[in-house]
Amino acid sequence: MKTILALHGNPGHPDDWGVLQKNLPPDKYNLIPISSENTDWLKILTKDKTKKILLGHSWGCYKILKSLSQYQEYVDHVILITPYIKPERELPSLAKVLLKLPVLGDSLIKSSHAKTKDGFFKDLIHPLTLESHGYLKTVQERLQDWKLWQKTAFNKMKMQESPWTPQDLCQIPITVIYGNDDKISQESQQNAIVKQYPHHKIVRLRGAGHGLLWSHPSEILQTLEEKVSSSSSHKIGYYPGSDERNNVISYMEKHLREFPDRVALSWAQREALQRWDGNPHTPIAHDSITYKHFAARINSFARGLLDIGIQKGDRVIIFLPMSLDMYTAMFAVQRIGAIAVFLDSWARSHHLGASAECVGPKAMISFKMAFDLVDQVPEFKSMPIRILYGPGDKFTHKFEELLKQEPSPIAPVESEFTALITFTTGSTGKPKGANRTHRFLSAQHHALSHVIPYTEKDKDMPAFPIFSLNNLASGVTTILPALDLAAPSERDSAILACQILNENINCTTLSPSMLVGLARYCKEKGLQLTGLRRVVTGGAPISKDDVKAFYDIAPQTELWILYGSTEAEPMAHIEGRDMLKESQISDPEIIEEGVNVGHISEDIDYRFIRIKDGPVELSTTPWSQIEVPPGDVGEFICTGDHVCRDYYNNPEAFKTTKILDEKNRVWHRTGDLAYIDSEKNLWIVGRVNNAIERAGKYYFPVRAEVLLKRMDFTYRCAFLGVEDTKLGQATYAVIELKGEIDRETFDFEKAKKEIHRVFEKNKIPVDEIKFVQKIPMDPRHHSKVEYKVLRDQLKDPGVIIG
């Protein structure tokens, strides 16, 4: 049984913990409410050597952190609820002197108490009301005593006289729980202290305020349970030296011990998918594998790889679709300390050659078609091992023959040893291999878990492979989408709806194009996805209109929009309802500058720098010269544990996309132009390389494209700059019509007049409007416009239809 020492706020009372106490399993936790007014809690903490959990509310959090560094040997971990560690409005010196005077001080306190007690109580319990919980009446009655007000003022004075300092820092893990409707504590001010703790985690609860210990006891219990189950001196990937526990396969070994019979992966049978009648209510037969049998399969294939000479550090290209055997191959490669290499499924031969030249692969696991392709690429000639998946010839080994009976050992690795290389081409077209170390993958798992935590009952369908990895690290059941992600088809939305409805999927991760397509399909078919509790999307901008459309078919779900990239995922996040909150703009035809992607991840630090081509060297250009003023648009850069430090064997890419600071921290240049508003929301306005400099002023695509998407004739659109002798760059609005529109009868001039009208209203100049056959999209997610390709296409009159 775990002992919890709970310290109340100021004003507060030990009885404040009663609601939570009733929700705690009595056989697991012994919660001891203690007065925060004295040091008796320290006597209980130190009475024996068993490590205890410290739980604080508001001012009680300050009391805990002021003593923690001296007593950390007695503490397992700390949970701080709506902390008030640092005064946000300090008492002036004169006020402190006057309040201590016997008669005048009492009079001042009584006057203040009479004026503010009701407002304070309202703020304390917001968004609750007096009728929300029986205990709140007790709190209200207690606040009627002016002497409690006096005690509160004196406690605040003591807090100012002995403030928290960096000397109070320690290594104890700290979890902080905030309510997004807190009217007492300002999160940004309290986080100035919280974020200095090396092992901190921040949790935010929707619909909660400063009194969330009364409104959200079950969520506090869930956080408590997570901390108890995960508490240890080290995390996977963070052990010193070369250690088996740094190898990310340790997550699979952990699941094998804890829940071997839980389903790990489930996937649609190919034959059943071919026979499927297209009706979303008709189930598609699925196969599945438990963690026990999945771990055995990985172990078996790892032995096969060792037997054919693949060793620690060897690079192995895995060119397979999302499937059981793709994950078997990847985890087997990592188990033996080799390095899994993933290429984009749409990569061209020159991409493949550049990737092979970068990593020097010893082996490749793929289909005959892929081996036929690389036979034409000189950089693959020296690759000695070819593992064929499926039928074919020209191989050294066959996949199924490497599934051996004997077990294989887990290779010990250092935390920064490369586990995975994923290639991305970006806008330059030259592949860059993101160097994902074992520590990085572990850090990314923890960062994602902070934003999208799972329960043991969840069944998740992720369209992005990185989220499948996070699922498997989390130990949840993963259903693979029955799609060819490299070749989207008209049936995709129907298949997704079918899997969600029939496989009891309650969580899913979709690209924006999939999300929009699924919402449109369900609306047309009259389907409601009532079983979804959470949907995650990201990878490209998504509009408020798209968010609204999805809530129409799944109104009960949480829709999280994550902002991230290959190099750093997640960087920010926002729930759809927060995105839809009323703006200060009353005219529906006028929209904000950019897309709100929410609060920046607490796991990263960030800055905004001026638009600059080429490398940034802090040795010659200090931060003060490259950062933009607060609130201005600049390139968003970040650093943190789950931010990829470099690219494999590519120092040139490091120079152009990374900044090394004086503390040896690596900052990633996202290439995104953004600003942060007064409520600490991050707004993305466009890409650095897509910023349009027209007549000496910058314009950005995102806002203009949202306006274009609202036009009832638009299927896809783009807003871009095209070289112009007078303006520098002219602004072009480019539209691809919806498929059902008859181009012969469509009134192009009327449409152009409407675009001009709306753009003038938003003060966005548009020099040319072009209707084209097709707007080129990125081949990976089919969600981003390929501006360079489109710019070249516009030179050909044949692509323009109006």
Short mmCIF file of N, CA and C in Angstrom, two decimals, residues 98-196:
data_model
loop_
_atom_site.label_atom_id
_atom_site.label_comp_id
_atom_site.label_asym_id
_atom_site.label_seq_id
_atom_site.Cartn_x
_atom_site.Cartn_y
_atom_site.Cartn_z
N LEU A 98 1.36 47.49 7.25
CA LEU A 98 0.06 47.88 7.79
C LEU A 98 -0.73 46.68 8.30
N LEU A 99 -0.66 45.57 7.58
CA LEU A 99 -1.43 44.39 7.96
C LEU A 99 -0.96 43.81 9.29
N LYS A 100 0.27 44.09 9.67
CA LYS A 100 0.80 43.55 10.93
C LYS A 100 0.43 44.41 12.14
N LEU A 101 -0.12 45.60 11.90
CA LEU A 101 -0.53 46.47 13.01
C LEU A 101 -1.78 45.90 13.68
N PRO A 102 -1.84 45.89 15.02
CA PRO A 102 -2.92 45.20 15.75
C PRO A 102 -4.32 45.62 15.35
N VAL A 103 -4.63 46.91 15.36
CA VAL A 103 -6.01 47.36 15.12
C VAL A 103 -6.23 47.67 13.64
N LEU A 104 -5.33 48.47 13.07
CA LEU A 104 -5.48 48.85 11.66
C LEU A 104 -5.41 47.64 10.74
N GLY A 105 -4.51 46.71 11.08
CA GLY A 105 -4.37 45.50 10.25
C GLY A 105 -5.65 44.69 10.22
N ASP A 106 -6.27 44.51 11.39
CA ASP A 106 -7.54 43.77 11.45
C ASP A 106 -8.61 44.47 10.63
N SER A 107 -8.63 45.80 10.72
CA SER A 107 -9.64 46.56 9.99
C SER A 107 -9.47 46.41 8.48
N LEU A 108 -8.23 46.47 8.03
CA LEU A 108 -7.95 46.31 6.60
C LEU A 108 -8.35 44.92 6.11
N ILE A 109 -8.04 43.91 6.92
CA ILE A 109 -8.38 42.53 6.55
C ILE A 109 -9.89 42.38 6.45
N LYS A 110 -10.62 42.90 7.46
CA LYS A 110 -12.08 42.77 7.46
C LYS A 110 -12.68 43.46 6.24
N SER A 111 -12.14 44.62 5.89
CA SER A 111 -12.64 45.35 4.72
C SER A 111 -12.40 44.57 3.43
N SER A 112 -11.18 44.05 3.30
CA SER A 112 -10.85 43.25 2.12
C SER A 112 -11.71 42.00 2.05
N HIS A 113 -11.89 41.36 3.18
CA HIS A 113 -12.69 40.13 3.25
C HIS A 113 -14.12 40.38 2.79
N ALA A 114 -14.71 41.47 3.25
CA ALA A 114 -16.11 41.77 2.91
C ALA A 114 -16.27 42.02 1.41
N LYS A 115 -15.26 42.66 0.80
CA LYS A 115 -15.35 43.02 -0.62
C LYS A 115 -15.05 41.85 -1.57
N THR A 116 -14.17 40.95 -1.16
CA THR A 116 -13.63 39.98 -2.13
C THR A 116 -14.00 38.53 -1.88
N LYS A 117 -14.55 38.18 -0.73
CA LYS A 117 -14.75 36.77 -0.41
C LYS A 117 -15.67 36.07 -1.40
N ASP A 118 -16.74 36.74 -1.80
CA ASP A 118 -17.69 36.10 -2.72
C ASP A 118 -17.08 35.90 -4.10
N GLY A 119 -16.36 36.91 -4.57
CA GLY A 119 -15.71 36.78 -5.87
C GLY A 119 -14.62 35.72 -5.85
N PHE A 120 -13.87 35.66 -4.73
CA PHE A 120 -12.83 34.64 -4.62
C PHE A 120 -13.43 33.24 -4.64
N PHE A 121 -14.52 33.04 -3.90
CA PHE A 121 -15.17 31.72 -3.87
C PHE A 121 -15.65 31.33 -5.27
N LYS A 122 -16.20 32.29 -5.99
CA LYS A 122 -16.69 32.01 -7.35
C LYS A 122 -15.53 31.60 -8.25
N ASP A 123 -14.39 32.32 -8.16
CA ASP A 123 -13.22 31.98 -8.96
C ASP A 123 -12.61 30.64 -8.54
N LEU A 124 -12.64 30.37 -7.23
CA LEU A 124 -12.05 29.14 -6.69
C LEU A 124 -12.74 27.90 -7.26
N ILE A 125 -14.07 27.94 -7.34
CA ILE A 125 -14.80 26.74 -7.75
C ILE A 125 -15.13 26.73 -9.24
N HIS A 126 -14.89 27.84 -9.96
CA HIS A 126 -15.19 27.91 -11.40
C HIS A 126 -14.56 26.74 -12.15
N PRO A 127 -15.24 26.09 -13.08
CA PRO A 127 -16.56 26.40 -13.63
C PRO A 127 -17.71 25.72 -12.89
N LEU A 128 -17.46 25.24 -11.68
CA LEU A 128 -18.54 24.65 -10.89
C LEU A 128 -19.45 25.74 -10.34
N THR A 129 -20.59 25.33 -9.84
CA THR A 129 -21.48 26.23 -9.10
C THR A 129 -21.66 25.64 -7.70
N LEU A 130 -22.28 26.40 -6.83
CA LEU A 130 -22.47 25.95 -5.44
C LEU A 130 -23.23 24.63 -5.39
N GLU A 131 -24.10 24.41 -6.37
CA GLU A 131 -24.93 23.20 -6.36
C GLU A 131 -24.20 21.99 -6.95
N SER A 132 -23.01 22.18 -7.50
CA SER A 132 -22.32 21.09 -8.20
C SER A 132 -21.90 19.97 -7.26
N HIS A 133 -21.57 20.30 -6.02
CA HIS A 133 -21.12 19.28 -5.07
C HIS A 133 -21.44 19.74 -3.65
N GLY A 134 -21.86 18.83 -2.81
CA GLY A 134 -22.26 19.16 -1.45
C GLY A 134 -21.15 19.80 -0.64
N TYR A 135 -19.89 19.40 -0.89
CA TYR A 135 -18.78 19.91 -0.09
C TYR A 135 -18.54 21.40 -0.33
N LEU A 136 -18.95 21.92 -1.48
CA LEU A 136 -18.68 23.32 -1.79
C LEU A 136 -19.39 24.27 -0.83
N LYS A 137 -20.52 23.84 -0.27
CA LYS A 137 -21.21 24.64 0.74
C LYS A 137 -20.33 24.81 1.98
N THR A 138 -19.62 23.73 2.33
CA THR A 138 -18.70 23.79 3.48
C THR A 138 -17.58 24.78 3.21
N VAL A 139 -17.05 24.74 1.99
CA VAL A 139 -15.98 25.67 1.61
C VAL A 139 -16.48 27.10 1.71
N GLN A 140 -17.68 27.35 1.18
CA GLN A 140 -18.24 28.70 1.22
C GLN A 140 -18.41 29.18 2.66
N GLU A 141 -18.93 28.33 3.53
CA GLU A 141 -19.14 28.72 4.93
C GLU A 141 -17.81 29.01 5.62
N ARG A 142 -16.81 28.22 5.32
CA ARG A 142 -15.51 28.43 5.94
C ARG A 142 -14.92 29.80 5.55
N LEU A 143 -15.19 30.22 4.32
CA LEU A 143 -14.63 31.48 3.83
C LEU A 143 -15.32 32.70 4.43
N GLN A 144 -16.40 32.50 5.19
CA GLN A 144 -17.08 33.64 5.82
C GLN A 144 -16.28 34.20 7.01
N ASP A 145 -15.30 33.43 7.49
CA ASP A 145 -14.52 33.83 8.68
C ASP A 145 -13.38 34.76 8.25
N TRP A 146 -13.42 36.03 8.70
CA TRP A 146 -12.38 36.97 8.28
C TRP A 146 -11.01 36.59 8.83
N LYS A 147 -10.98 35.83 9.92
CA LYS A 147 -9.68 35.42 10.47
C LYS A 147 -8.97 34.43 9.55
N LEU A 148 -9.74 33.66 8.80
CA LEU A 148 -9.14 32.79 7.78
C LEU A 148 -8.49 33.65 6.70
N TRP A 149 -9.14 34.77 6.39
CA TRP A 149 -8.58 35.71 5.41
C TRP A 149 -7.26 36.29 5.91
N GLN A 150 -7.23 36.57 7.22
CA GLN A 150 -6.02 37.10 7.83
C GLN A 150 -4.88 36.08 7.77
N LYS A 151 -5.22 34.83 8.09
CA LYS A 151 -4.22 33.76 8.04
C LYS A 151 -3.68 33.60 6.61
N THR A 152 -4.60 33.72 5.64
CA THR A 152 -4.20 33.60 4.23
C THR A 152 -3.21 34.69 3.85
N ALA A 153 -3.47 35.91 4.29
CA ALA A 153 -2.58 37.03 3.97
C ALA A 153 -1.20 36.84 4.59
N PHE A 154 -1.16 36.37 5.84
CA PHE A 154 0.12 36.16 6.50
C PHE A 154 0.90 35.02 5.85
N ASN A 155 0.19 33.98 5.40
CA ASN A 155 0.86 32.89 4.68
C ASN A 155 1.48 33.38 3.38
N LYS A 156 0.77 34.29 2.71
CA LYS A 156 1.29 34.85 1.47
C LYS A 156 2.53 35.70 1.73
N MET A 157 2.53 36.42 2.86
CA MET A 157 3.70 37.21 3.23
C MET A 157 4.91 36.31 3.47
N LYS A 158 4.68 35.18 4.17
CA LYS A 158 5.77 34.22 4.41
C LYS A 158 6.29 33.66 3.10
N MET A 159 5.37 33.46 2.17
CA MET A 159 5.74 32.94 0.85
C MET A 159 6.65 33.93 0.11
N GLN A 160 6.33 35.24 0.23
CA GLN A 160 7.16 36.26 -0.40
C GLN A 160 8.52 36.38 0.29
N GLU A 161 8.52 36.21 1.60
CA GLU A 161 9.78 36.34 2.34
C GLU A 161 10.71 35.15 2.11
N SER A 162 10.12 33.98 1.79
CA SER A 162 10.92 32.79 1.53
C SER A 162 10.48 32.15 0.21
N PRO A 163 10.77 32.82 -0.91
CA PRO A 163 10.28 32.33 -2.20
C PRO A 163 11.02 31.08 -2.66
N TRP A 164 10.38 30.38 -3.58
CA TRP A 164 11.07 29.25 -4.24
C TRP A 164 12.27 29.79 -5.00
N THR A 165 13.38 29.06 -4.95
CA THR A 165 14.59 29.44 -5.70
C THR A 165 15.13 28.21 -6.43
N PRO A 166 16.00 28.39 -7.42
CA PRO A 166 16.59 27.24 -8.13
C PRO A 166 17.33 26.27 -7.22
N GLN A 167 17.73 26.74 -6.03
CA GLN A 167 18.40 25.83 -5.08
C GLN A 167 17.43 24.76 -4.57
N ASP A 168 16.14 24.97 -4.76
CA ASP A 168 15.14 23.99 -4.32
C ASP A 168 14.91 22.88 -5.33
N LEU A 169 15.57 22.95 -6.49
CA LEU A 169 15.39 21.92 -7.52
C LEU A 169 15.93 20.57 -7.05
N CYS A 170 15.35 19.49 -7.60
CA CYS A 170 15.83 18.14 -7.31
C CYS A 170 15.40 17.21 -8.44
N GLN A 171 15.76 15.93 -8.32
CA GLN A 171 15.53 14.95 -9.38
C GLN A 171 14.22 14.17 -9.23
N ILE A 172 13.45 14.46 -8.19
CA ILE A 172 12.20 13.71 -7.97
C ILE A 172 11.22 13.97 -9.12
N PRO A 173 10.58 12.94 -9.68
CA PRO A 173 9.58 13.14 -10.74
C PRO A 173 8.37 13.93 -10.23
N ILE A 174 7.95 14.89 -11.01
CA ILE A 174 6.83 15.76 -10.63
C ILE A 174 5.79 15.77 -11.75
N THR A 175 4.55 15.51 -11.38
CA THR A 175 3.44 15.63 -12.32
C THR A 175 2.56 16.78 -11.88
N VAL A 176 2.23 17.67 -12.81
CA VAL A 176 1.43 18.85 -12.51
C VAL A 176 0.11 18.74 -13.27
N ILE A 177 -1.00 18.95 -12.57
CA ILE A 177 -2.32 18.88 -13.17
C ILE A 177 -2.94 20.28 -13.17
N TYR A 178 -3.25 20.77 -14.36
CA TYR A 178 -3.90 22.08 -14.50
C TYR A 178 -5.32 21.89 -15.03
N GLY A 179 -6.20 22.80 -14.67
CA GLY A 179 -7.51 22.89 -15.31
C GLY A 179 -7.48 24.01 -16.32
N ASN A 180 -8.07 23.77 -17.50
CA ASN A 180 -7.98 24.80 -18.53
C ASN A 180 -8.91 26.00 -18.26
N ASP A 181 -9.71 25.92 -17.19
CA ASP A 181 -10.58 27.05 -16.83
C ASP A 181 -10.22 27.63 -15.46
N ASP A 182 -8.94 27.50 -15.08
CA ASP A 182 -8.49 27.97 -13.76
C ASP A 182 -8.48 29.50 -13.73
N LYS A 183 -9.14 30.10 -12.73
CA LYS A 183 -9.17 31.55 -12.60
C LYS A 183 -8.29 32.05 -11.44
N ILE A 184 -7.55 31.14 -10.82
CA ILE A 184 -6.70 31.53 -9.69
C ILE A 184 -5.21 31.49 -10.09
N SER A 185 -4.76 30.33 -10.59
CA SER A 185 -3.36 30.16 -10.97
C SER A 185 -3.18 30.40 -12.47
N GLN A 186 -2.18 31.20 -12.83
CA GLN A 186 -1.83 31.38 -14.23
C GLN A 186 -0.75 30.37 -14.59
N GLU A 187 -1.11 29.46 -15.48
CA GLU A 187 -0.21 28.35 -15.80
C GLU A 187 1.16 28.82 -16.27
N SER A 188 1.19 29.84 -17.11
CA SER A 188 2.47 30.29 -17.66
C SER A 188 3.42 30.75 -16.56
N GLN A 189 2.89 31.45 -15.54
CA GLN A 189 3.76 31.91 -14.45
C GLN A 189 4.24 30.76 -13.59
N GLN A 190 3.35 29.82 -13.28
CA GLN A 190 3.74 28.68 -12.44
C GLN A 190 4.72 27.76 -13.19
N ASN A 191 4.53 27.65 -14.51
CA ASN A 191 5.42 26.79 -15.30
C ASN A 191 6.83 27.33 -15.39
N ALA A 192 7.01 28.61 -15.14
CA ALA A 192 8.37 29.15 -15.11
C ALA A 192 9.20 28.42 -14.07
N ILE A 193 8.54 27.91 -13.02
CA ILE A 193 9.22 27.10 -12.00
C ILE A 193 9.15 25.62 -12.35
N VAL A 194 7.96 25.15 -12.68
CA VAL A 194 7.74 23.71 -12.92
C VAL A 194 8.69 23.17 -13.98
N LYS A 195 8.84 23.92 -15.07
CA LYS A 195 9.63 23.41 -16.20
C LYS A 195 11.13 23.33 -15.91
N GLN A 196 11.55 23.88 -14.78
CA GLN A 196 12.97 23.76 -14.43
C GLN A 196 13.28 22.39 -13.83
#
